[in-house]
CSV table of C-alpha atoms in Angstrom, one decimal:
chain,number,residue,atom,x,y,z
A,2,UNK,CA,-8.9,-51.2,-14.0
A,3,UNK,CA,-10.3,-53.3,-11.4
A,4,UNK,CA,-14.0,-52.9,-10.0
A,5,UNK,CA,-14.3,-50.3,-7.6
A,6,UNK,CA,-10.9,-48.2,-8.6
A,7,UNK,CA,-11.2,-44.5,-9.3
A,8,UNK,CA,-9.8,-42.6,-12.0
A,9,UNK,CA,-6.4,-40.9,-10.4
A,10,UNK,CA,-7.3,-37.1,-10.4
A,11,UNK,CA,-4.1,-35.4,-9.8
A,12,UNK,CA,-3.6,-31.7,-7.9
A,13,UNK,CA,-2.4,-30.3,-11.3
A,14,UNK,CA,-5.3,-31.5,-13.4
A,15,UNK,CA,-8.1,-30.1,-10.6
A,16,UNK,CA,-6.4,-26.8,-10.8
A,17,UNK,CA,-6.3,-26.9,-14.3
A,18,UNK,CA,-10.2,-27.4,-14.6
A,19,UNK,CA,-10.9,-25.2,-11.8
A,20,UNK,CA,-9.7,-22.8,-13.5
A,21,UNK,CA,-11.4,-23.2,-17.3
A,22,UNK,CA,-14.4,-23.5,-15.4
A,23,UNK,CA,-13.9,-20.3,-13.3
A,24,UNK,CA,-12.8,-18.4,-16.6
A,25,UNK,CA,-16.3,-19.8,-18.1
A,26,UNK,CA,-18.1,-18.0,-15.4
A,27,UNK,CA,-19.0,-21.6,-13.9
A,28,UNK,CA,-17.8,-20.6,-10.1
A,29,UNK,CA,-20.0,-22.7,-8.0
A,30,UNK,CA,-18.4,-25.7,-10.3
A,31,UNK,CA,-14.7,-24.4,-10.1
A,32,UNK,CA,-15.1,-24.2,-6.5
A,33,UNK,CA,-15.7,-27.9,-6.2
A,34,UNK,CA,-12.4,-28.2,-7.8
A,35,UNK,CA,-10.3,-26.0,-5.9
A,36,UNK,CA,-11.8,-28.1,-2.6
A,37,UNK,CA,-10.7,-30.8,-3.5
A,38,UNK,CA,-7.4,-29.5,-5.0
A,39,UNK,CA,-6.9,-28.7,-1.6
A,40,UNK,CA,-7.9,-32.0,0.2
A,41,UNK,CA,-5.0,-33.5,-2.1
A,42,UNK,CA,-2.7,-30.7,-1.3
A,43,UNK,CA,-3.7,-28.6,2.2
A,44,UNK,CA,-2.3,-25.4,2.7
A,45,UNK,CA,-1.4,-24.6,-1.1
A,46,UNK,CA,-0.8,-21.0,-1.0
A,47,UNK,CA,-1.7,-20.9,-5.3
A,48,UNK,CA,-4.8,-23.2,-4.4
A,49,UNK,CA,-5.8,-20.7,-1.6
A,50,UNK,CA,-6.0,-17.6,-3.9
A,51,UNK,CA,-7.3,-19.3,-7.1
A,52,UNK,CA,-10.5,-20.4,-4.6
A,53,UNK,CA,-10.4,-16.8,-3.0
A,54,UNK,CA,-10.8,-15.5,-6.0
A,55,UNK,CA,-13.4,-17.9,-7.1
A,56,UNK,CA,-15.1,-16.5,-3.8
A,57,UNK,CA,-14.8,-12.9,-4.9
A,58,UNK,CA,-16.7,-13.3,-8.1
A,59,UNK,CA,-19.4,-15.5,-6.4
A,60,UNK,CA,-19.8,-12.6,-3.7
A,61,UNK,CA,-18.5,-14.1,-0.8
A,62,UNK,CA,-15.7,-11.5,0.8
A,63,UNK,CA,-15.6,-12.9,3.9
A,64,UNK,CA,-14.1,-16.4,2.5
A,65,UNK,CA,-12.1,-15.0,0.2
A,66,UNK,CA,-10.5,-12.7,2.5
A,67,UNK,CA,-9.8,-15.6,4.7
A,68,UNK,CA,-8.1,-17.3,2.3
A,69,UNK,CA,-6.1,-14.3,0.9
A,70,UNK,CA,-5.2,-13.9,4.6
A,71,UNK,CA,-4.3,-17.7,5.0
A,72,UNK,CA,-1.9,-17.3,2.2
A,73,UNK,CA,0.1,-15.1,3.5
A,74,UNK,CA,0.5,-16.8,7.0
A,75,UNK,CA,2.5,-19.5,4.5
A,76,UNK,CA,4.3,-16.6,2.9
A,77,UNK,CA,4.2,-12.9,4.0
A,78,UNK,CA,5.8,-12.1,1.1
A,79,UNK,CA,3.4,-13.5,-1.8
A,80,UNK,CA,2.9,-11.2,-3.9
A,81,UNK,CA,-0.5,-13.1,-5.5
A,82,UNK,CA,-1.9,-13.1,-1.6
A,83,UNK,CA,-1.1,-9.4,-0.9
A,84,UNK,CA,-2.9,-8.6,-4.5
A,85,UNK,CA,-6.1,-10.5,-3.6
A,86,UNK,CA,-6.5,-9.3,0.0
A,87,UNK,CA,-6.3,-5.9,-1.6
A,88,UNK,CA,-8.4,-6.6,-4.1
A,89,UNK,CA,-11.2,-8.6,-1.6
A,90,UNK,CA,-10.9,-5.5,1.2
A,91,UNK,CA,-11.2,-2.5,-2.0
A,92,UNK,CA,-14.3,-4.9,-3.1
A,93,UNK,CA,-15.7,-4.8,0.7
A,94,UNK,CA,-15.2,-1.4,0.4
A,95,UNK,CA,-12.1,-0.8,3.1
A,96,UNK,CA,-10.4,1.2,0.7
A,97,UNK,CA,-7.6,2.7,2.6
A,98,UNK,CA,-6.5,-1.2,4.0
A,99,UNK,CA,-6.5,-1.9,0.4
A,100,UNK,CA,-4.8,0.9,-0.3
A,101,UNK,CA,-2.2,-0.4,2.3
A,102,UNK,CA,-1.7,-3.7,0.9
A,103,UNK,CA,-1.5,-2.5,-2.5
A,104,UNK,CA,1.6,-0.2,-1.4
A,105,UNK,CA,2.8,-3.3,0.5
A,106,UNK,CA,3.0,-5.3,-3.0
A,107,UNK,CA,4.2,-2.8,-5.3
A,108,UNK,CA,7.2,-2.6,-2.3
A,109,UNK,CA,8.1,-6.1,-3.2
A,110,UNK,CA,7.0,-6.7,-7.1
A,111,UNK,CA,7.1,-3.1,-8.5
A,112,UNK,CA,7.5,-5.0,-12.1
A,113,UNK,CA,3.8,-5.8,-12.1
A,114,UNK,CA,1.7,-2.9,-12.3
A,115,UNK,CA,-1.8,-4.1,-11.2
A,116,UNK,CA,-0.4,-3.0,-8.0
A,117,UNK,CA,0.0,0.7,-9.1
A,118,UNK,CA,-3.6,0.8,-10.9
A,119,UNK,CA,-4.6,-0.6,-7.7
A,120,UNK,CA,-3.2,2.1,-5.5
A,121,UNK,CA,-4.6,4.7,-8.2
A,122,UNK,CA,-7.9,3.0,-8.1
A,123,UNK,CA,-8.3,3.1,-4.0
A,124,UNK,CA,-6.8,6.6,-4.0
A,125,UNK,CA,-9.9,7.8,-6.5
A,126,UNK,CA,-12.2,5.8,-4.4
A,127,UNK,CA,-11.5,7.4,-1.1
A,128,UNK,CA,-11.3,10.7,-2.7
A,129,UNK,CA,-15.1,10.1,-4.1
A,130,UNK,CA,-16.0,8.6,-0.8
A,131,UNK,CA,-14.2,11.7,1.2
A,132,UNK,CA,-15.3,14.6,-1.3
A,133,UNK,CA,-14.0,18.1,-1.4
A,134,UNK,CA,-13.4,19.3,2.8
A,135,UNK,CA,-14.5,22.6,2.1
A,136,UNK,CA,-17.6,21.4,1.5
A,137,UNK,CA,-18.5,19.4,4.4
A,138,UNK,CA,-20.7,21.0,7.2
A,139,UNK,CA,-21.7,19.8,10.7
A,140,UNK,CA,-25.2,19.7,11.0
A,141,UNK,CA,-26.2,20.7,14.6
A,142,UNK,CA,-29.6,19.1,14.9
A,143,UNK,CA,-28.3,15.8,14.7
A,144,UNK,CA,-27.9,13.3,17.4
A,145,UNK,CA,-24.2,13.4,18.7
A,146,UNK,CA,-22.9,9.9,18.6
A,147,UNK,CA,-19.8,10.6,17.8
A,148,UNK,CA,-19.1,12.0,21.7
A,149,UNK,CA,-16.9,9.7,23.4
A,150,UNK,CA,-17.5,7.4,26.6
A,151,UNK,CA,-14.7,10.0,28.1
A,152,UNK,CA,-17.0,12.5,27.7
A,153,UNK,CA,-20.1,10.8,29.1
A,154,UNK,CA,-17.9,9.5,32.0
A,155,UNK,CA,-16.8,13.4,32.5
A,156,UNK,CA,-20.2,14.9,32.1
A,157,UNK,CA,-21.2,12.5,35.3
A,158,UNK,CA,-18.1,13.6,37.1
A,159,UNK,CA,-19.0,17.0,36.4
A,160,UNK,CA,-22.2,16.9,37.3
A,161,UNK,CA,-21.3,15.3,40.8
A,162,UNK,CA,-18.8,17.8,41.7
A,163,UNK,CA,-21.1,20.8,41.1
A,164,UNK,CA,-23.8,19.1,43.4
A,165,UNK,CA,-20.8,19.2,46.0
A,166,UNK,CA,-20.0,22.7,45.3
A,167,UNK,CA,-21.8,25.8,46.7
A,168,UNK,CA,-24.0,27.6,44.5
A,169,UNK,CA,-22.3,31.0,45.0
A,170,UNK,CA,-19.4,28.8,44.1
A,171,UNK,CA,-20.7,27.5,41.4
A,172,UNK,CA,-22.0,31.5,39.9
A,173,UNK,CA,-18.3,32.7,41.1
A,174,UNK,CA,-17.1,30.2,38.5
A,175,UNK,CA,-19.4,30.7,35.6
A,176,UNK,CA,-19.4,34.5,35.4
A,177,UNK,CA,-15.2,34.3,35.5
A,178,UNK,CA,-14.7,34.1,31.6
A,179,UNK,CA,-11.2,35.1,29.7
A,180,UNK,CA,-11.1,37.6,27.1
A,181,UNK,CA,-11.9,35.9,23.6
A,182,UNK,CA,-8.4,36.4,22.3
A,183,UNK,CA,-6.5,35.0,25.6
A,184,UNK,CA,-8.5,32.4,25.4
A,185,UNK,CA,-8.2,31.3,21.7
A,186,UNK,CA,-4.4,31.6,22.3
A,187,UNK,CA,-4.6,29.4,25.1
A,188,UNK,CA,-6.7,27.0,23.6
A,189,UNK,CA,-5.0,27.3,20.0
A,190,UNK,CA,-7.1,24.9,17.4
A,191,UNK,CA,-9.4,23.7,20.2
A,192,UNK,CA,-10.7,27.3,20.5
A,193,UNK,CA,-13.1,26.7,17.6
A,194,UNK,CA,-14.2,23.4,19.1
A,195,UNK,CA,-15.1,25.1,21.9
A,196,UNK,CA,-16.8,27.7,20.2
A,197,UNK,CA,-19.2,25.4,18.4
A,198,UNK,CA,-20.1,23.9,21.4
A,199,UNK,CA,-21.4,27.1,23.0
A,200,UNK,CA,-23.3,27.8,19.4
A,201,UNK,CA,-25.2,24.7,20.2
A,202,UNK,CA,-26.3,25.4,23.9
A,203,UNK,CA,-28.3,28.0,21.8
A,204,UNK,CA,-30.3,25.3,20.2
A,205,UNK,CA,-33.1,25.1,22.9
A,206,UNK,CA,-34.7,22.1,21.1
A,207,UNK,CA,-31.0,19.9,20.5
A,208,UNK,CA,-30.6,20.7,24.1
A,209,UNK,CA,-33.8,19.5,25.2
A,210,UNK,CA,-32.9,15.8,23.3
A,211,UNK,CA,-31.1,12.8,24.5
A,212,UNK,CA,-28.6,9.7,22.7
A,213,UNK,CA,-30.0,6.7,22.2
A,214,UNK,CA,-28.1,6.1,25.4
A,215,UNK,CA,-30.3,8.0,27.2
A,216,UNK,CA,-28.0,10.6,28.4
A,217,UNK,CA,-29.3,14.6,27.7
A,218,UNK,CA,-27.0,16.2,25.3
A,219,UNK,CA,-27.1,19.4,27.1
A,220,UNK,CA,-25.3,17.6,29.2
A,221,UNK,CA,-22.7,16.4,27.1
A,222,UNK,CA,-22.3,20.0,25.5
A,223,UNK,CA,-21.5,21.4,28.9
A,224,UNK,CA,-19.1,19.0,30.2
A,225,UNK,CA,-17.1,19.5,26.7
A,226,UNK,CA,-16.9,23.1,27.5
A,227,UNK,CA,-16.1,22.2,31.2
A,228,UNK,CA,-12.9,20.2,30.2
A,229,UNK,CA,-11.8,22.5,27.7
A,230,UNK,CA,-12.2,25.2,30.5
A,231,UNK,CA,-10.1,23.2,32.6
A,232,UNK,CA,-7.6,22.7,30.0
A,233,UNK,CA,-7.9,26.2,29.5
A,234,UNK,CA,-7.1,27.1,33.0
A,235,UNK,CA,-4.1,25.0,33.6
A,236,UNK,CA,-2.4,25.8,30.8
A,237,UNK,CA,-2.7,29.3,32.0
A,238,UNK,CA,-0.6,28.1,34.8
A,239,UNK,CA,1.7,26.2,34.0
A,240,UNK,CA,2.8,28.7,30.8
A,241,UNK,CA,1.0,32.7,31.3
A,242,UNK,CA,1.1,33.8,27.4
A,243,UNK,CA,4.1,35.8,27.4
A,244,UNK,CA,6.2,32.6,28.4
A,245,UNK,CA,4.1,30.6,25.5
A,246,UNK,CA,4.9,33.0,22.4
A,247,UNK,CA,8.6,33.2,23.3
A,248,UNK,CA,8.9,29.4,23.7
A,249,UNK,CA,6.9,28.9,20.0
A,250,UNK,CA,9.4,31.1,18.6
A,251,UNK,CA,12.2,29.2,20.1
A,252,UNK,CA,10.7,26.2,18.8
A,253,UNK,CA,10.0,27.5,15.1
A,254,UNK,CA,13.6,28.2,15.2
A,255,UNK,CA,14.8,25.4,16.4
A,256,UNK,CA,12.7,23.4,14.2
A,257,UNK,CA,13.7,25.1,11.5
A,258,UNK,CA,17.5,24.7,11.7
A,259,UNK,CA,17.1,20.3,12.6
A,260,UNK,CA,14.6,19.9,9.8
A,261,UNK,CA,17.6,18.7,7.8
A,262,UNK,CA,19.2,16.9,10.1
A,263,UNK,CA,15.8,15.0,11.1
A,264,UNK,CA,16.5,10.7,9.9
A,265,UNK,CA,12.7,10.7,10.3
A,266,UNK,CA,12.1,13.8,8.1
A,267,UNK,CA,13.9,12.5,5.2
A,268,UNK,CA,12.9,8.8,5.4
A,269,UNK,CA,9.3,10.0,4.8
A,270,UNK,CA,10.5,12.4,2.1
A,271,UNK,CA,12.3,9.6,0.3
A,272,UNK,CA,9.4,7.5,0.6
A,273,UNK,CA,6.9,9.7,-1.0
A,274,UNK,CA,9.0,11.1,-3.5
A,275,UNK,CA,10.3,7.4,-4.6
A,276,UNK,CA,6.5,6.6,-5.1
A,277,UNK,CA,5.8,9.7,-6.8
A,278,UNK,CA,8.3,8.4,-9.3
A,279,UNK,CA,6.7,5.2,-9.6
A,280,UNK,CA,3.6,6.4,-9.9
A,281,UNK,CA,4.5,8.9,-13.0
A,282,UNK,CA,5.9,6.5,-14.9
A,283,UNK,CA,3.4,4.3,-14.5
A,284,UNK,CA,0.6,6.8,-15.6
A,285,UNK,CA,2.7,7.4,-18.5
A,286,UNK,CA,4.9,10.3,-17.8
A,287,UNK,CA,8.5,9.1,-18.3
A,288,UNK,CA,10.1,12.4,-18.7
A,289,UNK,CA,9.0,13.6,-15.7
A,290,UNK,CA,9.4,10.6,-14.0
A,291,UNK,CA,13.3,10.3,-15.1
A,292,UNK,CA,13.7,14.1,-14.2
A,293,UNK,CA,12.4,14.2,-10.7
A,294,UNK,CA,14.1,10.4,-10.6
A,295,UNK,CA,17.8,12.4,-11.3
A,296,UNK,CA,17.2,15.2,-9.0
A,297,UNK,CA,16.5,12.8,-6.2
A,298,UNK,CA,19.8,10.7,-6.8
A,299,UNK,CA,21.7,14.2,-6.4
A,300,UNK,CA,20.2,14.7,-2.9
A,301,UNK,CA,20.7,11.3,-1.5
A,302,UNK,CA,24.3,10.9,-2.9
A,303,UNK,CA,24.6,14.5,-0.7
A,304,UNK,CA,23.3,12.8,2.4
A,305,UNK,CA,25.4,11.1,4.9
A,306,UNK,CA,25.0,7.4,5.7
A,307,UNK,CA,23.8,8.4,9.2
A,308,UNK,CA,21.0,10.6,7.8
A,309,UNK,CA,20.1,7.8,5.2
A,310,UNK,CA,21.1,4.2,6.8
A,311,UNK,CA,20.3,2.3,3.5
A,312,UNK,CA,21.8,5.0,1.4
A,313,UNK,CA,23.5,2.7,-1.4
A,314,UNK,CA,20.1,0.2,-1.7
A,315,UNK,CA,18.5,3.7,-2.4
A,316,UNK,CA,21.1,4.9,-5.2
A,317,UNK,CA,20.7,1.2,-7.1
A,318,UNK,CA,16.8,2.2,-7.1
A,319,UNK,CA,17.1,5.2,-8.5
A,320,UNK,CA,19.0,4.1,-11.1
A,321,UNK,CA,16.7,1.3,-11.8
A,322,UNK,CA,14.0,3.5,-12.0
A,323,UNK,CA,15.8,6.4,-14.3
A,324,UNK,CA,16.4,3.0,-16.5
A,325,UNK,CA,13.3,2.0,-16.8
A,326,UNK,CA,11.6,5.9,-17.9
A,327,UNK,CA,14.4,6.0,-20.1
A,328,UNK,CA,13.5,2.5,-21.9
A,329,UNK,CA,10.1,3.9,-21.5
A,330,UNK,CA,11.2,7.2,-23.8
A,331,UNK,CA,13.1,4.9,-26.4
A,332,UNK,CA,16.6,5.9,-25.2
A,333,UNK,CA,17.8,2.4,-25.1
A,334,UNK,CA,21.2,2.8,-24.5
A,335,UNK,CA,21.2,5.4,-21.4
A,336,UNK,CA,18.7,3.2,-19.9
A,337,UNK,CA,21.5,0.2,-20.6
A,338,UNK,CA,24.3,2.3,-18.9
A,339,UNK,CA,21.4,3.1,-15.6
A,340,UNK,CA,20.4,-0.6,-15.1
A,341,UNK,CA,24.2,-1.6,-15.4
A,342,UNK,CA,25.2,1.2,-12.6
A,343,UNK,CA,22.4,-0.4,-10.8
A,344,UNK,CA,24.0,-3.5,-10.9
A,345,UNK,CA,27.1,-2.4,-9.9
A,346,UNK,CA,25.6,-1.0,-6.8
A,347,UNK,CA,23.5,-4.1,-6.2
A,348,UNK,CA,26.9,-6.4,-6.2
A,349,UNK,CA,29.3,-3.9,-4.2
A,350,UNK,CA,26.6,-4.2,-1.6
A,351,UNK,CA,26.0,-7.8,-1.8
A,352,UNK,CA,22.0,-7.4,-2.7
A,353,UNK,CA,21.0,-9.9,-4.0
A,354,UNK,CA,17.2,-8.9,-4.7
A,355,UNK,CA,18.8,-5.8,-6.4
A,356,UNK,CA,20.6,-7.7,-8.5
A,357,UNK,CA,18.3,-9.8,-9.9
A,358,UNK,CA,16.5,-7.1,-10.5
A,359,UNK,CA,18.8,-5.7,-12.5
A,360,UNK,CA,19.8,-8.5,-14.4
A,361,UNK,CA,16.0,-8.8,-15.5
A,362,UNK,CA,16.3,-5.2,-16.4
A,363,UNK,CA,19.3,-5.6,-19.0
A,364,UNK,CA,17.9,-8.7,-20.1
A,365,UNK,CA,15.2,-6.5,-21.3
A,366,UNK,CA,16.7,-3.3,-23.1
A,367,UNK,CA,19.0,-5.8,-25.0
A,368,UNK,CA,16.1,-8.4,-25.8
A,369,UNK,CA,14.9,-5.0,-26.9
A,370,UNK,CA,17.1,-3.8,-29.1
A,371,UNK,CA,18.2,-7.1,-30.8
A,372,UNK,CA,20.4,-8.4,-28.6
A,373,UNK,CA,19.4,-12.1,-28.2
A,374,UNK,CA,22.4,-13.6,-27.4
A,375,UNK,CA,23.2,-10.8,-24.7
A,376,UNK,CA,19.9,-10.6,-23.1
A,377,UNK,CA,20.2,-14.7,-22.9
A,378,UNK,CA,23.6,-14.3,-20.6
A,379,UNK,CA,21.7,-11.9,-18.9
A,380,UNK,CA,18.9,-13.5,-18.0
A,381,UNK,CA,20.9,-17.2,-17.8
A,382,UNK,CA,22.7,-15.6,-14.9
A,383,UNK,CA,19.5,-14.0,-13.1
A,384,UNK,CA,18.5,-18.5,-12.8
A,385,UNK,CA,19.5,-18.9,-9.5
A,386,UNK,CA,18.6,-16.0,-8.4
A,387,UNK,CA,14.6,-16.5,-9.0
A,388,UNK,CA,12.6,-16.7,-6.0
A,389,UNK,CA,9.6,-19.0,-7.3
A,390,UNK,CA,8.3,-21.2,-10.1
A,391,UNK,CA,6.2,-18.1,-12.0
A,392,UNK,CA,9.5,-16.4,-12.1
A,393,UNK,CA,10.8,-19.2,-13.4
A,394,UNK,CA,8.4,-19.7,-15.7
A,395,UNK,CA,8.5,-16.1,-17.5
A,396,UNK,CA,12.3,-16.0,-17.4
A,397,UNK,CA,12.6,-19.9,-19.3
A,398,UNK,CA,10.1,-18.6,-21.8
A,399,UNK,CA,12.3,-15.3,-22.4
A,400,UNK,CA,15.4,-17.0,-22.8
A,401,UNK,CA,13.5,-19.7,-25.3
A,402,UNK,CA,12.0,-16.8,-27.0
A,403,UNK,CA,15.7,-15.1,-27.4
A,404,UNK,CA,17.3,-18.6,-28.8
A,405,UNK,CA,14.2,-19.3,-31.1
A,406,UNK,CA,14.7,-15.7,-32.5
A,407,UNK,CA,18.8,-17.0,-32.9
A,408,UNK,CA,17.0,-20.2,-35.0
A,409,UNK,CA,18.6,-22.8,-32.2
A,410,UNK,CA,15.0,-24.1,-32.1
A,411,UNK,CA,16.1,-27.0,-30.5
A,412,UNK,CA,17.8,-25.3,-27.5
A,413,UNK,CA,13.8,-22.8,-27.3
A,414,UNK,CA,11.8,-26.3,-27.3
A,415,UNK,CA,14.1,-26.9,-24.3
A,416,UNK,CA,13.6,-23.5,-22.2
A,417,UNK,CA,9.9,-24.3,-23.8
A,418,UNK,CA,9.5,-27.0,-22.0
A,419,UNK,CA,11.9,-26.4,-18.8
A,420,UNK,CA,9.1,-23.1,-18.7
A,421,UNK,CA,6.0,-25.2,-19.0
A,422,UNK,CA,7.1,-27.2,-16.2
A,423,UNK,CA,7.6,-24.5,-13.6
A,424,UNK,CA,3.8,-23.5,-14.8
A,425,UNK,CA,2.7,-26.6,-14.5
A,426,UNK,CA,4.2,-26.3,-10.8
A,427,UNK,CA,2.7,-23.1,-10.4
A,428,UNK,CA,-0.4,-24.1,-11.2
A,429,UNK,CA,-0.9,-21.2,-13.7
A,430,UNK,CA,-2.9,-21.4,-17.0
A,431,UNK,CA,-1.5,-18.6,-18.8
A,432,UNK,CA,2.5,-19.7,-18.2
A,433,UNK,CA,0.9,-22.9,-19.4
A,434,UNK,CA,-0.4,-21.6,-22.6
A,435,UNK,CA,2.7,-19.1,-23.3
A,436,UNK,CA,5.2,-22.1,-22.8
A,437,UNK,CA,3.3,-24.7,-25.2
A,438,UNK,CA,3.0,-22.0,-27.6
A,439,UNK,CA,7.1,-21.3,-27.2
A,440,UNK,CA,7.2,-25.0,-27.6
A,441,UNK,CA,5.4,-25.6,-30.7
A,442,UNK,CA,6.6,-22.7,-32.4
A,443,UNK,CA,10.3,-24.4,-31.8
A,444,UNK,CA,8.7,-27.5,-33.5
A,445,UNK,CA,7.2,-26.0,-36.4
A,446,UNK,CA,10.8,-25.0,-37.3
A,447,UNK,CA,12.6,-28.2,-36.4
A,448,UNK,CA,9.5,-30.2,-38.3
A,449,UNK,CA,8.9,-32.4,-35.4
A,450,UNK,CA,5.2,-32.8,-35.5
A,451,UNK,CA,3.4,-35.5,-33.4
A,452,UNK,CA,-0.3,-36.0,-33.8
């Protein structure tokens, strides 16, 4: 090497020591790594969250959110940079956008389950953070910032108009008061909003104080009142009470009888019972899971394609999910004849993502059950079909794993090495250690040692 020539330091290799050195707890070091990884290859989406990451542990959530977020302006559909932007905003403490983002990722990968103890995670924290309603209680002596600039900009108005008014105007106005329950049925739930606010013109010392704004709050109080008055008034007019009970009972009827016919209704209903379903395998409960799984297929297979527009995407989920509790309960052969229905669906439909999905799933029952040469057809065929070189990665080392447990340890040091590749694309250290395991394995049997 001539005088002056550097060493070639390759994307690969920085990555590679980035992250030994991150795992050592040697951040500030890895960092420098994952910098220059970067200079050699901008914009690297795996770079980005490997160094976001590294920002996480050294503290720093504001860069690591930015390059979570910078991730997924390459690709809105990495699953890696939804995890981490999750992971950054539940660590700044925004639970419920990490809550979002976590829902947002188990949507596209719901094979990896740090997204569901993510979701469980934020869900506990906001409940800690929220506590029990019932026991929360306004105090009244404390300074009310939480008025609007509405309300300021109404108590002013307020105030203007009853300079302009005459004073016997003015006592005409204030002693005219409804009868309590006229009043709570025209107000309805803003009735005990309004109540409050007359509680606290009682306070003579709160009344006597000001915001930090400078503006009186017995001001503030009484303009609340005045609006809600006003609303008061003109719903008065424009519905007298008689007219506003017969029209809520035509409405409770009417909602009642469209309730099934409402898209909207049961798009949110299938949305929060499919995650319910998730989320009890997930803790554990297949049985239940596989139950309320089966009850829901029943009900969508009832619906119309107009009530439920992606009515058949729907049914191959269902089954994939009553497949997987049942794999989960040891009934390997019903959850075989589930993933294959879901294939079926998944291919009269053209889906592709369904159908690689369940190609991975029948890959796995018959891996599962001894299989190998099944589960390698299987997963052989799901090849095109993956989406990135991690995928790649686990689904070379399964098939390897399957032909080394059919002793063609030639053909696993193959999918060994084809595996280790797409890890060494991916730039991830664990693929890299499962593949040169795979690997060696296959050489121990086929006595092809190099030192």
């Amino acid at each position: 090497m001539a005088d002056g020539d550097l060493p070639v330091v390759s994307f690969g290799s920085l990555m590679t020591e980035g992250i030994i050195l991150s795992r050592r707890g040697q951040h500030d070091k890895a960092l420098g790594c994952f910098n220059d990884a970067l200079k050699l290859r901008a914009g690297d989406k795996h770079c980005l969250i490997t160094r976001s990451k590294c920002f996480l542990k050294l503290g720093d959530t504001e860069n690591s959110l930015k390059d979570a977020e910078a991730s997924l302006q390459i690709d809105n559909t990495f699953s890696e940079g939804l995890y981490q932007k999750a992971e950054t905003l539940y660590t700044m403490g925004d639970f419920e956008f990490a809550l979002v983002f976590y829902h947002r990722g188990r949507r596209l990968r719901p094979d990896l389950h740090k997204f569901q103890l993510g979701i469980n995670k934020a869900e506990e924290a906001i409940i800690n953070c929220i506590g029990n309603p019932s026991s929360v209680k306004l105090e009244s002596r404390e300074e009310l910032c939480f008025v609007s600039r509405q309300a300021e900009l109404q108590s002013k108005k307020a105030n203007q108009k009853q300079q302009n008014k005459p004073k016997d105007q003015k006592d005409q106005k204030q002693t005219k008061k409804q009868s309590p329950k006229t009043e709570r049925q025209l107000l309805g739930q803003l009735y005990a909003d309004k109540a409050y606010l007359e509680k606290l013109l009682k306070d003579e010392d709160l009344m006597q104080s000001s915001t930090r704004q400078g503006i009186k709050v017995m001001d503030l109080v009484l303009s609340g009142i005045s609006y809600l008055n006003q609303r008061r008034d003109f719903w008065q007019q424009q519905k007298p009470i008689y007219a506003r009970v017969y029209e809520r009972k035509v409405l409770r009827q009417g909602r009642m009888h469209d309730k099934k016919q409402k898209p909207s209704d049961i798009a949110r209903s299938i949305a929060k019972n499919m995650e319910d379903i998730e989320l009890l395998l997930a803790r554990g409960s297949a049985e239940e899971s596989c139950r309320k799984a089966e009850h829901m297929l029943k009900k969508i297979q009832a619906w119309s394609e107009n009530e439920v527009p992606n009515k058949n995407e729907l049914i191959g989920n269902l089954h994939s999910c009553i497949g997987n509790a049942q794999l989960a309960m040891g009934q390997m052969e019903a959850a075989l004849c589930s993933h294959k229905m879901d294939l079926d669906c998944a291919r009269q439909n053209a889906l592709t993502d369904a159908v690689s999905r369940a190609l991975d799933n029948i890959g796995h029952v018959y891996a599962r059950i001894g299989k190998f040469q099944q589960a390698i057809n299987t997963w052989e065929e799901k090849i095109p079909l993956a989406q990135s070189s991690l995928e790649k990665a686990w689904l070379f080392h399964e098939i390897g794993r399957c032909y080394l447990e059919l002793d063609k340890a030639e053909v696993a040091q193959d999918y060994g090495q084809k595996s280790l590749q797409s890890a060494d694309e991916e730039g991830d250290v664990e693929w890299q250690l499962h593949a040169t395991v795979l690997v060696a394995q296959a050489q121990v049997k086929l006595k092809s040692f190099h030192f």
